[in-house]
Coordinates of C-alpha atoms and ligand atoms in Angstrom, one line a residue:
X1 CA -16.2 -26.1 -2.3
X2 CA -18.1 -23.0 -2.1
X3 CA -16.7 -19.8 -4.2
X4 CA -14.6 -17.5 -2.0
X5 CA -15.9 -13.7 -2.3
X6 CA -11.8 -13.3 -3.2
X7 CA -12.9 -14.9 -6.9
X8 CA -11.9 -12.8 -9.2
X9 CA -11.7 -9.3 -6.5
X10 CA -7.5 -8.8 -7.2
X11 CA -8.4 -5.4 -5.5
X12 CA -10.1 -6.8 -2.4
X13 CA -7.6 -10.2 -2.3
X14 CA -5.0 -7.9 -1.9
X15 CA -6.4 -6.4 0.9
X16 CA -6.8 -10.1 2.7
X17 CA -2.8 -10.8 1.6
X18 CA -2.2 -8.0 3.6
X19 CA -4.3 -8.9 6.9
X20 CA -2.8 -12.8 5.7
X21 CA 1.3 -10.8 6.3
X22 CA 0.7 -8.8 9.2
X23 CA -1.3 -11.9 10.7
X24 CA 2.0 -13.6 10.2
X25 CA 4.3 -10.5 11.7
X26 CA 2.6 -10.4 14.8
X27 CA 2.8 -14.3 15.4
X28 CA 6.5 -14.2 14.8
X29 CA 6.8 -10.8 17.0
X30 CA 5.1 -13.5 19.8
X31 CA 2.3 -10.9 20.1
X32 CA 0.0 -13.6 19.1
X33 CA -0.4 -16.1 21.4
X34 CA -3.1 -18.7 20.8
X35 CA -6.0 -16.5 19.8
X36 CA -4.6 -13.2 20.8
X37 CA -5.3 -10.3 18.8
X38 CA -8.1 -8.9 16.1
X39 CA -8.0 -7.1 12.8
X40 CA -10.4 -6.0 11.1
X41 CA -11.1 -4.0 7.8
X42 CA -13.3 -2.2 6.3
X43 CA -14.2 -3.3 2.7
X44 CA -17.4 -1.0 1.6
X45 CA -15.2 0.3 -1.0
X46 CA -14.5 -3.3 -3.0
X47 CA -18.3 -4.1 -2.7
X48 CA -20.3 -4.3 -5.7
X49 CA -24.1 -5.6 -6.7
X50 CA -23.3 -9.3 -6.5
X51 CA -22.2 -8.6 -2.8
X52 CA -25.0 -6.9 -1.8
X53 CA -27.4 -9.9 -3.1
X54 CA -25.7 -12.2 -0.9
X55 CA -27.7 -13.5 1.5
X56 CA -26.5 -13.9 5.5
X57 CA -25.0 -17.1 6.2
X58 CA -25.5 -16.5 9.7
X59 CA -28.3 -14.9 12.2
X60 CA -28.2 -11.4 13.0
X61 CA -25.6 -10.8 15.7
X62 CA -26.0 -7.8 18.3
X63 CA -22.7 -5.5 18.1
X64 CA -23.6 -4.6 21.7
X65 CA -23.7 -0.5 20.7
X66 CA -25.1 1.6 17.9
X67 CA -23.1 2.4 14.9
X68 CA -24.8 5.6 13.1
X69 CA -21.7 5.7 10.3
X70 CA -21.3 2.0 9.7
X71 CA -24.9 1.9 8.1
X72 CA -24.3 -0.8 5.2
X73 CA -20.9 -1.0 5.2
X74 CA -18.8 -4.3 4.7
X75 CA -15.6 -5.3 7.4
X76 CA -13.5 -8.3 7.0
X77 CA -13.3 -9.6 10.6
X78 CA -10.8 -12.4 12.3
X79 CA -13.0 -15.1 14.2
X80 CA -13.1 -15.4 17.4
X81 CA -11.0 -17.5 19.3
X82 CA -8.9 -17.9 16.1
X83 CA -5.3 -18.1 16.1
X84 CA -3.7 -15.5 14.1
X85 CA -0.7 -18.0 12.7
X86 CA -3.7 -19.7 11.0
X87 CA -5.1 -16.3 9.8
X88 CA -1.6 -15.9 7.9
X89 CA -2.3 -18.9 6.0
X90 CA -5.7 -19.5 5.8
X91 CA -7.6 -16.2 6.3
X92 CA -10.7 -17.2 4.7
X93 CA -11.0 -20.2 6.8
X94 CA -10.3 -18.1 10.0
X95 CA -12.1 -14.8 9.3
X96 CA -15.3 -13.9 7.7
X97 CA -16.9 -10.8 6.1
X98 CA -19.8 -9.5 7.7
X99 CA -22.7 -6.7 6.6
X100 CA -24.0 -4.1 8.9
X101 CA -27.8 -4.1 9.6
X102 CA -29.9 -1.0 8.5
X103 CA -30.3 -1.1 12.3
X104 CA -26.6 -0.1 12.7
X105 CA -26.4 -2.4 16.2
X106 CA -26.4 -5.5 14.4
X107 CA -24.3 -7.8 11.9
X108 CA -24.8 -10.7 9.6
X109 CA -21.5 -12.9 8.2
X110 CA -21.9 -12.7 4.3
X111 CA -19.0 -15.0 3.3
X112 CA -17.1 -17.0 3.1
X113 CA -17.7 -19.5 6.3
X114 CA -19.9 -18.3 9.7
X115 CA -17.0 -17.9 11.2
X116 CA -18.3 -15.9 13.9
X117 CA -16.1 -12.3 14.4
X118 CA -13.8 -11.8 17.2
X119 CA -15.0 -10.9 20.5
X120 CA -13.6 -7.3 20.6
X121 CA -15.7 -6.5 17.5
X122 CA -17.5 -3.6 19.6
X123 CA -14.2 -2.0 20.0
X124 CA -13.0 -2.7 16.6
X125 CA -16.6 -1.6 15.2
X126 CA -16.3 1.8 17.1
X127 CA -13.3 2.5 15.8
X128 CA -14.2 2.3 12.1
X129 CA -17.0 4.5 12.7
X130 CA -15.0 7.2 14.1
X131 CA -12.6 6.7 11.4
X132 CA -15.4 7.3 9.1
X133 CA -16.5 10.1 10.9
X134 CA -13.2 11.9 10.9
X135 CA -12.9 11.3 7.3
X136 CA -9.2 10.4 7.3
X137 CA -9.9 7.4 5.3
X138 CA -8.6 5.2 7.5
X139 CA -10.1 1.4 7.3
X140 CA -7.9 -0.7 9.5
X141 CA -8.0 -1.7 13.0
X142 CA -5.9 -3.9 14.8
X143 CA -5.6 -5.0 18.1
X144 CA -2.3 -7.2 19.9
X145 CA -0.5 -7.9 22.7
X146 CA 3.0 -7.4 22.3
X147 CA 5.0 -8.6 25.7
X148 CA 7.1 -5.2 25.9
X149 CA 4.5 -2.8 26.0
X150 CA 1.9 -4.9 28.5
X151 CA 4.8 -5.0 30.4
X152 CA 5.2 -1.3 30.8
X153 CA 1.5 -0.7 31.8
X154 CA 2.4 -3.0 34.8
X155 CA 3.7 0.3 36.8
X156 CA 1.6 2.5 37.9
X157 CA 4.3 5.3 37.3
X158 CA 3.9 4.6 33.4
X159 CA 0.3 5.0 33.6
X160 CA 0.1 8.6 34.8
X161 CA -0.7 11.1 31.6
X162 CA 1.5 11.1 28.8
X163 CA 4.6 9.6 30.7
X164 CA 5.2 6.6 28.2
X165 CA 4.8 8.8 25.5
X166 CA 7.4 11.0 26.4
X167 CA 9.4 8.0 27.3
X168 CA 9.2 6.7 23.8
X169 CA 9.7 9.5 21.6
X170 CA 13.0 10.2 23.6
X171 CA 14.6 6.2 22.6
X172 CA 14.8 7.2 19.1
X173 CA 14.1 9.8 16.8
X174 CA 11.5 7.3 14.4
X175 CA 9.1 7.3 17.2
X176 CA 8.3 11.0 17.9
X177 CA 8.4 11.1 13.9
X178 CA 6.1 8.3 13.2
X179 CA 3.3 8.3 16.6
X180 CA 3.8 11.6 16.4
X181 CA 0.3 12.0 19.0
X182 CA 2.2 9.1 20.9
X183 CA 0.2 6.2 22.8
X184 CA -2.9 7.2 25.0
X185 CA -3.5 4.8 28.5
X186 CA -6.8 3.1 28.8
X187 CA -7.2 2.3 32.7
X188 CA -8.1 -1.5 33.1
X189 CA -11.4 -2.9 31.7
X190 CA -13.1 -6.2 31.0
X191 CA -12.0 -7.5 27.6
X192 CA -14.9 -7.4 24.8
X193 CA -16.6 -4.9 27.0
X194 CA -18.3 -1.7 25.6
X195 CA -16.7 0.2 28.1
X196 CA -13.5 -0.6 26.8
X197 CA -14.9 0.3 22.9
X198 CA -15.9 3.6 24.3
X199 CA -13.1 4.2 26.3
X200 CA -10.7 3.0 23.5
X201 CA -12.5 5.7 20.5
X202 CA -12.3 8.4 23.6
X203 CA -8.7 7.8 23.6
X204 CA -7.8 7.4 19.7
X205 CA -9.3 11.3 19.8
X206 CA -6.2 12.4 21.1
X207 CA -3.7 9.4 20.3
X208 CA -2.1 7.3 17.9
X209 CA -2.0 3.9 19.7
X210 CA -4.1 3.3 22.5
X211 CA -3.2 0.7 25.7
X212 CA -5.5 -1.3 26.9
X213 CA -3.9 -1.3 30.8
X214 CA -2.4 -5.2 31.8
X215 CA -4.0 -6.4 28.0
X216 CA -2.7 -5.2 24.9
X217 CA -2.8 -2.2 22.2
X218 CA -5.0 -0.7 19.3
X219 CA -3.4 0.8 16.1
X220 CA -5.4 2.1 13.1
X221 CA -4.7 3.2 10.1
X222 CA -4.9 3.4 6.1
X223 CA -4.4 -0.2 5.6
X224 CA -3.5 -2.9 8.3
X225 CA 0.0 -2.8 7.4
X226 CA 0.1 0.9 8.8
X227 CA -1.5 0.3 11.9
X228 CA 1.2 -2.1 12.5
X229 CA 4.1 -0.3 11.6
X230 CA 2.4 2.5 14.2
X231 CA 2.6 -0.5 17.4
X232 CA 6.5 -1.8 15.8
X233 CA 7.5 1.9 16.4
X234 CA 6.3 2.2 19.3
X235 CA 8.0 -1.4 20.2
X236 CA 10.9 -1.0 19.5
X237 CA 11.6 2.1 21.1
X238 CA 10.8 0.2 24.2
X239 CA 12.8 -2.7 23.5
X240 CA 15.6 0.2 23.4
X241 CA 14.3 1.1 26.8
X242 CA 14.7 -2.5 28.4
X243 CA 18.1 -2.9 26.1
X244 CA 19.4 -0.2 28.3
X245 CA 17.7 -1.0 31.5
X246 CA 19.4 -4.5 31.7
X247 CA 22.7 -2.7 31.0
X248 CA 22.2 -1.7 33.9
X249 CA 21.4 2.1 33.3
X250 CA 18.7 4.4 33.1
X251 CA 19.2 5.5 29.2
X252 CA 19.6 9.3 28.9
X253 CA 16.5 9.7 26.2
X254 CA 16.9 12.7 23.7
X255 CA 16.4 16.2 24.7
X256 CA 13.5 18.0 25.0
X257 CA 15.4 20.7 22.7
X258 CA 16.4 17.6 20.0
X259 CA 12.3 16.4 20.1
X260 CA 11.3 20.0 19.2
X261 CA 13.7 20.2 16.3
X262 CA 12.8 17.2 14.8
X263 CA 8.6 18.2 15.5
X264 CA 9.6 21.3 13.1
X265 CA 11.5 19.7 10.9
X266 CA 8.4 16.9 10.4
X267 CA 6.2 19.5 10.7
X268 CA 4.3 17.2 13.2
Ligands
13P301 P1 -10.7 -13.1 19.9 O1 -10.1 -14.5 19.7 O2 -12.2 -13.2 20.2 O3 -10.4 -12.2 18.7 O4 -10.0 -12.5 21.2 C1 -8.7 -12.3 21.3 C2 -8.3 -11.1 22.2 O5 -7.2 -10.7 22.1 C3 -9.3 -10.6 23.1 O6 -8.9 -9.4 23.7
ZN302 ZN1 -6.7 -9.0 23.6

């Protein structure tokens, strides 16, 4: 058995228990199926000398963009074509952590297994380094596919500008409180593509949650359990929405006057 980098890191363990519990959330949510879905984490801050003498275990992997602010710096990644239900229990055996190159384009896996990172790692990649950039000290990514909101981005009414956001601050008072920027609409793009990285960062400038049109979401945040409180939100306010809907009613939403009151009260 080789050592796990977790030996004897409580501080950076705890960081893979929490990937290891949300991992498990979004499989029983059924936003997982097979291997759908990525997190990823940034773990710079855990690193000390004896993990910067480890040597790659693997070859050095193109990200497929340049980096500038991810110069060194240390992510926790799920593998590709992994199942997250096996990421819950077994995240070293399903995920790796990986170094970026002084060249900021490319990767090596450090630990524990070459498991080789998910597919989306440009998009999750770009969106660490504009979390470093905007210094919010943000170091979580994740991305899923939860059946209610794909679902919405399957009418082209919902993907005009800002119309599910509005939609989904008016089912409950929680969501305008808690995505207070609401969820930005990413038109349709080949998954793992680096148009959908850029397009995904261009959107997270203005948004808490990004939709990937027909595909799935991106949530960031503090910690991985953050970013997926930010998609539950915004979940079950549309479950609310369908809830009503099969009543048989178009649900009344709360006023525009009640959404202000509650953005001063938050201060949002
Ligand atoms: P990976 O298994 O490569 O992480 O891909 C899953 C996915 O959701 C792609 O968009
Ligand atoms: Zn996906």
């Amino acid at each position: 058995m080789v050592k796990s980098i977790l030996e004897n890191r409580p501080a950076l363990k705890a960081e893979i228990d929490k990937v290891a519990e949300v991992a498990g959330y979004l499989w029983q949510k059924g936003w997982a199926e097979r291997n759908g879905g990525n997190i990823t984490i940034n773990i710079t801050e855990y690193v000390d000398d004896e993990i910067r003498q480890m040597p790659a275990i693997s070859p050095a992997y193109p990200i497929g963009t340049t980096l500038p602010s991810l110069k060194g710096c240390y992510f926790f990644c799920k593998g590709t074509n992994r199942r997250m239900r096996d990421l819950a229990r077994w995240p070293m055996e399903n995920g790796s952590v990986v170094r970026i190159e002084e060249d900021c384009a490319s990767y090596v896996i450090i630990a524990d297994n070459p498991v080789k990172p998910t597919s989306e790692l440009a998009a999750h990649l770009s969106m660490h380094n504009q979390m470093i950039e905007h210094g919010k000290g943000y170091k979580a990514a994740l991305h899923t596919h939860p059946i209610d909101l794909v679902a919405l981005t399957h009418n082209p009414e919902f993907l005009k500008k800002d119309v599910l956001t509005n939609l989904l601050w008016s089912m409950i008072p929680e969501t305008r409180a808690f995505c207070p920027k609401g969820l930005g609409i990413v038109p349709y793009k080949m998954p793992s593509s680096v148009e959908l990285a850029e397009a995904t960062i261009e959107a997270l400038k203005e948004y808490d949650v990004v939709m990937w049109e027909k595909h799935g979401v991106c949530a960031v945040g503090p910690d991985i359990m953050e970013a997926f409180d930010q998609v539950d939100v915004l979940s079950k306010a549309t479950q609310i929405y369908i809830a009503a809907k099969s009543m048989g009613y178009e649900p009344t939403g709360t006023s525009q006057e009640q959404m202000d009151e509650l953005k001063r009260a938050f201060n949002l």
